[in-house]
Amino acid sequence: MEMHATYMQRALELAEWGRGNVSPNPLVGCVIVCDDKIIGEGYHQKYGGPHAEVNAVNSVIDSEILKKSTVYVTLEPCAHFGKTPPCANLLVEKQVKKVVIAATDSNPLVGGKGIEILKNAGIEVETGILEKEARKQNRRFFTQIEQKRPYVILKWAQTLDGFVARKDYSSKWISNSQSRQMVHKWRAEEDAILVGKNTALYDDPALNVRDWVGKNPLRLVIDPKLELKPDLKIFDQAIPTICYNTVKSEIQGNIEWVKLSPNFKISALLEDLQKRKIQSVLVEGGAFLLNKFIESELWDEARVFSSKTRFKEGVKAPRLPISATERIQFQEDELAIYYHV
């Protein structure tokens, strides 16, 4: 068991290299072992590209050795034809000796079918090795499949005395440069980023990735009555952007206006994103919008920076009903991470 965990841990490390590039597919890593030696490795690198098992198999110099090898994979091998052929069939074709799986796939297209293909071919299968770690790594994927909505991450920065902005709604800069760089890393890892009308109006954020290397997320803004001016950065056409409102549905270049019903709920927005196969959303404010997610209990994770700055008065920071799971120091800032389970 300890040996299995060691190789599976390596597979999880490999899977992480795909973060930000494989959605709406899951993160998957694969390690191939023969005679207690790793002979092949691979991970799912890009959506539409070869899966982890394919890359791992292709990295093995002598394919004949696969017949006496054990394959460690973080997620059940796929059994359906999508953008690529089924990985379960590939492992059968290569006549591998054994397959060790961390987590089974709850996608209805797979749902045990990959394991069934392997077993029917006489391949030994073992599951549940580092399953908890694998599900946590792919919590975005599993949330979308099982809860039929994107994984929601709330993020804000607050002062020592509990404010996210001054009375005039200005907030630059509560957190330090290291904390802000981390936020850009997060943006590169998620499918979409969402702000409310006041944040777009008073902060005029670009909502792109500047202080990190990675793709820009889909930009989302809620402007119910279409009161925001078109010269704001969020409407600069540089990045695909969706404006949720109650007035019109229209597309102009990179900007799409999506009309929702009057007095729409947060769930309606998430339903639209689910249809678009958006796997995760980073909600960056403001306080009113963040509180809506908290009140609706439609959030999965919160990342809260607290600085030593004091405003004395202003817009109060949201309050979470649970305690932080983890606290990390970023110079003088503290990052608290919460998981809503």
Tab-separated table of C-alpha atoms in Angstrom:
chain	number	residue	atom	x	y	z
A	1	MET	CA	0.000	0.000	0.000
A	2	GLU	CA	2.819	2.411	0.853
A	3	MET	CA	4.438	1.697	-2.518
A	4	HIS	CA	1.132	2.377	-4.301
A	5	ALA	CA	0.744	5.672	-2.461
A	6	THR	CA	4.260	6.782	-3.424
A	7	TYR	CA	3.664	6.240	-7.140
A	8	MET	CA	0.179	7.735	-6.975
A	9	GLN	CA	1.543	10.813	-5.240
A	10	ARG	CA	3.911	11.259	-8.180
A	11	ALA	CA	0.943	10.920	-10.560
A	12	LEU	CA	-0.888	13.657	-8.630
A	13	GLU	CA	2.164	15.906	-8.912
A	14	LEU	CA	2.218	15.369	-12.670
A	15	ALA	CA	-1.507	16.084	-12.969
A	16	GLU	CA	-1.019	19.478	-11.354
A	17	TRP	CA	1.055	20.622	-14.332
A	18	GLY	CA	-2.118	20.743	-16.389
A	19	ARG	CA	-3.896	23.250	-14.153
A	20	GLY	CA	-5.368	26.117	-16.104
A	21	ASN	CA	-5.066	24.346	-19.457
A	22	VAL	CA	-7.349	21.282	-19.482
A	23	SER	CA	-10.809	22.513	-18.440
A	24	PRO	CA	-13.530	21.343	-18.903
A	25	ASN	CA	-11.574	18.086	-18.713
A	26	PRO	CA	-10.177	16.943	-15.338
A	27	LEU	CA	-6.559	17.076	-14.218
A	28	VAL	CA	-5.007	13.644	-14.701
A	29	GLY	CA	-1.522	12.264	-14.109
A	30	CYS	CA	-0.170	8.827	-14.962
A	31	VAL	CA	2.889	6.851	-13.873
A	32	ILE	CA	3.936	3.471	-15.304
A	33	VAL	CA	6.011	1.165	-13.095
A	34	CYS	CA	7.858	-2.083	-13.827
A	35	ASP	CA	10.013	-3.975	-11.311
A	36	ASP	CA	9.691	-1.114	-8.798
A	37	LYS	CA	11.038	1.402	-11.295
A	38	ILE	CA	9.198	4.225	-13.062
A	39	ILE	CA	9.493	3.604	-16.812
A	40	GLY	CA	6.948	6.147	-18.064
A	41	GLU	CA	5.149	9.323	-17.010
A	42	GLY	CA	2.572	11.617	-18.496
A	43	TYR	CA	-0.200	14.083	-17.726
A	44	HIS	CA	-3.100	15.702	-19.554
A	45	GLN	CA	-1.445	18.849	-20.846
A	46	LYS	CA	-4.121	20.644	-22.846
A	47	TYR	CA	-7.838	20.340	-23.575
A	48	GLY	CA	-8.270	18.488	-26.851
A	49	GLY	CA	-4.807	16.974	-26.603
A	50	PRO	CA	-3.697	13.449	-25.635
A	51	HIS	CA	-4.753	12.233	-22.201
A	52	ALA	CA	-2.336	11.361	-19.405
A	53	GLU	CA	-2.326	7.621	-20.160
A	54	VAL	CA	-1.456	8.228	-23.814
A	55	ASN	CA	1.435	10.524	-22.933
A	56	ALA	CA	2.714	8.064	-20.329
A	57	VAL	CA	2.527	5.079	-22.692
A	58	ASN	CA	4.265	7.066	-25.438
A	59	SER	CA	7.107	7.904	-23.039
A	60	VAL	CA	7.969	4.205	-22.550
A	61	ILE	CA	10.940	3.301	-24.746
A	62	ASP	CA	10.178	-0.438	-25.037
A	63	SER	CA	6.415	-0.965	-25.380
A	64	GLU	CA	6.790	-4.716	-24.801
A	65	ILE	CA	7.648	-4.038	-21.166
A	66	LEU	CA	4.138	-2.649	-20.675
A	67	LYS	CA	2.819	-6.213	-20.529
A	68	LYS	CA	4.400	-6.689	-17.094
A	69	SER	CA	3.857	-3.124	-15.851
A	70	THR	CA	1.494	-1.427	-13.422
A	71	VAL	CA	-0.191	1.819	-14.483
A	72	TYR	CA	-0.995	4.401	-11.791
A	73	VAL	CA	-3.572	6.970	-12.852
A	74	THR	CA	-5.266	9.651	-10.739
A	75	LEU	CA	-8.679	9.252	-12.395
A	76	GLU	CA	-10.473	6.296	-13.938
A	77	PRO	CA	-9.388	5.910	-17.582
A	78	CYS	CA	-12.009	7.213	-19.984
A	79	ALA	CA	-14.182	4.724	-21.864
A	80	HIS	CA	-15.814	7.002	-24.457
A	81	PHE	CA	-14.804	8.599	-27.726
A	82	GLY	CA	-14.504	12.357	-27.266
A	83	LYS	CA	-11.788	14.510	-28.760
A	84	THR	CA	-9.488	11.505	-28.262
A	85	PRO	CA	-10.023	7.690	-28.265
A	86	PRO	CA	-10.769	5.866	-24.970
A	87	CYS	CA	-7.751	5.458	-22.688
A	88	ALA	CA	-9.140	2.238	-21.219
A	89	ASN	CA	-8.988	0.681	-24.688
A	90	LEU	CA	-5.388	1.806	-25.103
A	91	LEU	CA	-4.342	0.080	-21.872
A	92	VAL	CA	-6.123	-3.086	-23.009
A	93	GLU	CA	-4.363	-2.898	-26.380
A	94	LYS	CA	-0.983	-2.596	-24.639
A	95	GLN	CA	-1.905	-5.549	-22.385
A	96	VAL	CA	-0.740	-3.865	-19.167
A	97	LYS	CA	-0.629	-6.123	-16.126
A	98	LYS	CA	-2.410	-3.921	-13.578
A	99	VAL	CA	-4.064	-0.518	-13.267
A	100	VAL	CA	-4.187	1.361	-9.950
A	101	ILE	CA	-6.752	4.197	-9.846
A	102	ALA	CA	-7.067	6.976	-7.297
A	103	ALA	CA	-10.650	8.147	-7.965
A	104	THR	CA	-13.436	6.733	-10.096
A	105	ASP	CA	-15.039	9.102	-12.595
A	106	SER	CA	-18.537	10.336	-11.748
A	107	ASN	CA	-19.056	11.520	-15.327
A	108	PRO	CA	-22.048	9.528	-16.705
A	109	LEU	CA	-20.062	8.910	-19.906
A	110	VAL	CA	-17.514	6.962	-17.856
A	111	GLY	CA	-19.029	5.986	-14.477
A	112	GLY	CA	-17.227	2.680	-14.006
A	113	LYS	CA	-17.184	1.820	-17.704
A	114	GLY	CA	-13.424	2.306	-17.904
A	115	ILE	CA	-12.863	-0.107	-15.028
A	116	GLU	CA	-15.284	-2.570	-16.610
A	117	ILE	CA	-13.342	-2.543	-19.894
A	118	LEU	CA	-10.092	-3.202	-18.055
A	119	LYS	CA	-11.466	-6.042	-15.937
A	120	ASN	CA	-13.200	-7.688	-18.896
A	121	ALA	CA	-9.816	-7.793	-20.608
A	122	GLY	CA	-8.311	-9.629	-17.631
A	123	ILE	CA	-6.400	-6.637	-16.288
A	124	GLU	CA	-6.163	-6.408	-12.494
A	125	VAL	CA	-7.676	-3.160	-11.186
A	126	GLU	CA	-7.277	-1.536	-7.768
A	127	THR	CA	-9.067	1.681	-6.782
A	128	GLY	CA	-9.142	4.180	-3.927
A	129	ILE	CA	-5.391	4.862	-3.593
A	130	LEU	CA	-5.131	8.526	-2.435
A	131	GLU	CA	-8.761	8.968	-3.489
A	132	LYS	CA	-9.352	11.893	-1.135
A	133	GLU	CA	-6.341	13.763	-2.511
A	134	ALA	CA	-7.385	13.056	-6.096
A	135	ARG	CA	-10.931	14.305	-5.550
A	136	LYS	CA	-9.625	17.457	-3.889
A	137	GLN	CA	-7.299	18.118	-6.803
A	138	ASN	CA	-10.227	17.735	-9.211
A	139	ARG	CA	-12.849	19.398	-7.019
A	140	ARG	CA	-13.786	21.743	-9.888
A	141	PHE	CA	-14.463	18.811	-12.205
A	142	PHE	CA	-16.412	16.820	-9.607
A	143	THR	CA	-18.490	19.856	-8.553
A	144	GLN	CA	-19.535	20.505	-12.142
A	145	ILE	CA	-20.416	16.848	-12.735
A	146	GLU	CA	-22.125	16.135	-9.419
A	147	GLN	CA	-23.701	19.498	-8.500
A	148	LYS	CA	-24.387	20.693	-12.058
A	149	ARG	CA	-22.695	24.047	-11.545
A	150	PRO	CA	-19.215	25.571	-11.639
A	151	TYR	CA	-16.893	25.444	-8.634
A	152	VAL	CA	-17.159	28.872	-6.961
A	153	ILE	CA	-14.205	30.579	-5.282
A	154	LEU	CA	-14.852	33.792	-3.361
A	155	LYS	CA	-11.941	36.202	-3.007
A	156	TRP	CA	-11.523	39.515	-1.281
A	157	ALA	CA	-9.004	41.616	0.610
A	158	GLN	CA	-9.980	43.296	3.860
A	159	THR	CA	-8.418	45.743	6.265
A	160	LEU	CA	-7.474	44.887	9.829
A	161	ASP	CA	-10.663	46.571	11.003
A	162	GLY	CA	-12.865	44.616	8.571
A	163	PHE	CA	-13.515	46.797	5.510
A	164	VAL	CA	-13.143	45.972	1.790
A	165	ALA	CA	-13.412	49.583	0.575
A	166	ARG	CA	-13.667	53.164	1.785
A	167	LYS	CA	-16.947	55.073	1.928
A	168	ASP	CA	-16.414	56.219	-1.672
A	169	TYR	CA	-15.951	52.538	-2.676
A	170	SER	CA	-12.228	52.978	-3.409
A	171	SER	CA	-10.074	50.049	-2.276
A	172	LYS	CA	-6.625	50.339	-3.890
A	173	TRP	CA	-4.525	48.941	-2.401
A	174	ILE	CA	-5.491	46.952	0.662
A	175	SER	CA	-3.208	43.969	-0.003
A	176	ASN	CA	0.504	44.048	-0.830
A	177	SER	CA	2.207	43.331	-4.174
A	178	GLN	CA	2.984	39.697	-3.312
A	179	SER	CA	-0.669	39.038	-2.477
A	180	ARG	CA	-1.792	40.720	-5.706
A	181	GLN	CA	0.616	38.575	-7.724
A	182	MET	CA	-0.909	35.471	-6.158
A	183	VAL	CA	-4.350	36.660	-7.299
A	184	HIS	CA	-3.069	36.818	-10.888
A	185	LYS	CA	-1.843	33.237	-10.545
A	186	TRP	CA	-5.336	32.241	-9.398
A	187	ARG	CA	-6.902	34.026	-12.369
A	188	ALA	CA	-4.744	31.961	-14.738
A	189	GLU	CA	-6.001	28.754	-13.081
A	190	GLU	CA	-9.769	29.390	-13.296
A	191	ASP	CA	-12.179	29.426	-16.228
A	192	ALA	CA	-13.936	32.688	-15.399
A	193	ILE	CA	-13.746	35.733	-13.139
A	194	LEU	CA	-16.808	37.614	-11.889
A	195	VAL	CA	-17.408	41.096	-10.448
A	196	GLY	CA	-20.469	43.173	-9.682
A	197	LYS	CA	-21.439	46.547	-11.077
A	198	ASN	CA	-19.868	48.665	-8.315
A	199	THR	CA	-16.509	46.903	-8.551
A	200	ALA	CA	-16.438	47.429	-12.329
A	201	LEU	CA	-17.454	51.078	-11.904
A	202	TYR	CA	-15.236	52.203	-9.031
A	203	ASP	CA	-12.168	49.978	-9.502
A	204	ASP	CA	-12.301	49.748	-13.322
A	205	PRO	CA	-10.406	46.412	-13.230
A	206	ALA	CA	-8.997	44.744	-16.354
A	207	LEU	CA	-9.552	41.290	-14.778
A	208	ASN	CA	-6.704	39.801	-16.791
A	209	VAL	CA	-3.449	37.987	-16.017
A	210	ARG	CA	-0.553	40.449	-15.932
A	211	ASP	CA	1.691	39.471	-13.025
A	212	TRP	CA	1.765	35.772	-13.896
A	213	VAL	CA	2.159	33.543	-16.947
A	214	GLY	CA	-1.082	31.945	-18.125
A	215	LYS	CA	-4.340	32.399	-19.978
A	216	ASN	CA	-6.840	35.126	-19.223
A	217	PRO	CA	-10.126	33.893	-17.716
A	218	LEU	CA	-13.499	34.645	-19.243
A	219	ARG	CA	-14.624	37.983	-17.768
A	220	LEU	CA	-18.072	38.209	-16.188
A	221	VAL	CA	-19.863	41.271	-14.852
A	222	ILE	CA	-23.355	41.745	-13.437
A	223	ASP	CA	-24.934	45.023	-14.536
A	224	PRO	CA	-28.724	44.548	-14.142
A	225	LYS	CA	-29.860	47.816	-15.746
A	226	LEU	CA	-26.849	48.289	-18.080
A	227	GLU	CA	-25.632	51.380	-16.246
A	228	LEU	CA	-21.902	50.816	-16.768
A	229	LYS	CA	-20.138	53.013	-19.310
A	230	PRO	CA	-18.658	51.325	-22.408
A	231	ASP	CA	-15.219	52.919	-21.872
A	232	LEU	CA	-14.486	50.737	-18.822
A	233	LYS	CA	-11.605	48.246	-19.176
A	234	ILE	CA	-13.942	45.294	-18.839
A	235	PHE	CA	-15.547	46.298	-22.161
A	236	ASP	CA	-12.292	46.850	-24.073
A	237	GLN	CA	-12.887	43.791	-26.323
A	238	ALA	CA	-9.444	42.417	-25.382
A	239	ILE	CA	-10.879	39.321	-23.663
A	240	PRO	CA	-14.174	37.432	-24.129
A	241	THR	CA	-16.621	39.041	-21.692
A	242	ILE	CA	-20.196	38.323	-20.603
A	243	CYS	CA	-22.408	41.021	-19.094
A	244	TYR	CA	-25.388	39.604	-17.210
A	245	ASN	CA	-28.356	41.960	-17.174
A	246	THR	CA	-32.171	42.187	-17.305
A	247	VAL	CA	-32.404	44.311	-20.466
A	248	LYS	CA	-31.032	42.570	-23.558
A	249	SER	CA	-29.250	39.629	-25.135
A	250	GLU	CA	-26.742	40.663	-27.767
A	251	ILE	CA	-23.247	39.907	-29.066
A	252	GLN	CA	-20.738	42.490	-30.269
A	253	GLY	CA	-17.275	41.168	-30.980
A	254	ASN	CA	-15.817	39.723	-27.784
A	255	ILE	CA	-18.671	40.980	-25.603
A	256	GLU	CA	-21.920	39.133	-25.007
A	257	TRP	CA	-24.883	40.563	-23.110
A	258	VAL	CA	-27.025	37.855	-21.531
A	259	LYS	CA	-30.523	38.770	-20.421
A	260	LEU	CA	-31.756	37.151	-17.225
A	261	SER	CA	-35.215	37.467	-15.700
A	262	PRO	CA	-35.952	40.408	-13.368
A	263	ASN	CA	-34.836	39.787	-9.779
A	264	PHE	CA	-32.782	36.819	-10.966
A	265	LYS	CA	-30.941	34.691	-8.442
A	266	ILE	CA	-27.281	33.703	-8.396
A	267	SER	CA	-28.330	30.180	-9.351
A	268	ALA	CA	-29.591	31.452	-12.742
A	269	LEU	CA	-26.164	32.834	-13.559
A	270	LEU	CA	-24.487	29.585	-12.540
A	271	GLU	CA	-26.942	27.605	-14.672
A	272	ASP	CA	-25.924	29.642	-17.721
A	273	LEU	CA	-22.240	29.070	-16.988
A	274	GLN	CA	-22.864	25.340	-16.568
A	275	LYS	CA	-24.368	25.230	-20.065
A	276	ARG	CA	-21.198	26.891	-21.351
A	277	LYS	CA	-19.054	24.202	-19.641
A	278	ILE	CA	-17.430	26.774	-17.366
A	279	GLN	CA	-15.881	24.627	-14.648
A	280	SER	CA	-14.839	27.302	-12.143
A	281	VAL	CA	-15.529	30.940	-11.269
A	282	LEU	CA	-13.384	33.295	-9.212
A	283	VAL	CA	-15.652	35.918	-7.633
A	284	GLU	CA	-13.633	39.055	-6.897
A	285	GLY	CA	-16.329	41.283	-5.503
A	286	GLY	CA	-17.747	43.536	-4.441
A	287	ALA	CA	-19.152	42.993	-0.996
A	288	PHE	CA	-22.805	42.938	-2.136
A	289	LEU	CA	-22.146	40.215	-4.724
A	290	LEU	CA	-19.958	38.171	-2.386
A	291	ASN	CA	-22.672	38.260	0.261
A	292	LYS	CA	-25.228	37.054	-2.293
A	293	PHE	CA	-23.129	33.941	-2.920
A	294	ILE	CA	-22.677	33.376	0.818
A	295	GLU	CA	-26.390	33.848	1.585
A	296	SER	CA	-27.327	31.477	-1.253
A	297	GLU	CA	-24.767	28.925	-0.011
A	298	LEU	CA	-23.541	28.669	-3.601
A	299	TRP	CA	-19.841	28.779	-2.910
A	300	ASP	CA	-17.153	26.161	-2.396
A	301	GLU	CA	-14.040	28.005	-1.304
A	302	ALA	CA	-13.117	31.466	-0.021
A	303	ARG	CA	-9.698	33.107	-0.072
A	304	VAL	CA	-9.478	36.164	2.144
A	305	PHE	CA	-6.477	38.463	2.460
A	306	SER	CA	-6.237	40.532	5.639
A	307	SER	CA	-3.811	43.433	5.759
A	308	LYS	CA	-2.630	45.655	8.593
A	309	THR	CA	-4.234	48.685	6.949
A	310	ARG	CA	-7.099	50.392	8.771
A	311	PHE	CA	-9.934	52.371	7.134
A	312	LYS	CA	-11.933	53.079	10.356
A	313	GLU	CA	-15.093	53.266	8.221
A	314	GLY	CA	-16.312	52.147	4.809
A	315	VAL	CA	-17.822	49.075	3.131
A	316	LYS	CA	-17.835	46.151	5.538
A	317	ALA	CA	-16.218	42.888	4.527
A	318	PRO	CA	-18.408	39.789	4.153
A	319	ARG	CA	-18.579	37.392	7.095
A	320	LEU	CA	-18.288	33.647	6.672
A	321	PRO	CA	-20.173	31.234	8.947
A	322	ILE	CA	-17.216	28.845	9.291
A	323	SER	CA	-13.617	28.941	10.494
A	324	ALA	CA	-10.616	29.045	8.188
A	325	THR	CA	-9.041	25.718	7.249
A	326	GLU	CA	-5.653	27.210	6.509
A	327	ARG	CA	-3.754	30.449	7.122
A	328	ILE	CA	-0.724	31.562	5.095
A	329	GLN	CA	1.483	34.600	5.588
A	330	PHE	CA	2.268	36.838	2.586
A	331	GLN	CA	4.746	39.310	4.055
A	332	GLU	CA	2.537	41.486	6.282
A	333	ASP	CA	-0.714	40.108	4.779
A	334	GLU	CA	-2.441	36.962	5.989
A	335	LEU	CA	-4.357	34.682	3.624
A	336	ALA	CA	-7.184	32.671	5.181
A	337	ILE	CA	-8.655	29.801	3.147
A	338	TYR	CA	-12.151	28.475	3.847
A	339	TYR	CA	-13.872	25.380	2.415
A	340	HIS	CA	-17.660	25.207	2.364
A	341	VAL	CA	-18.537	21.540	2.780
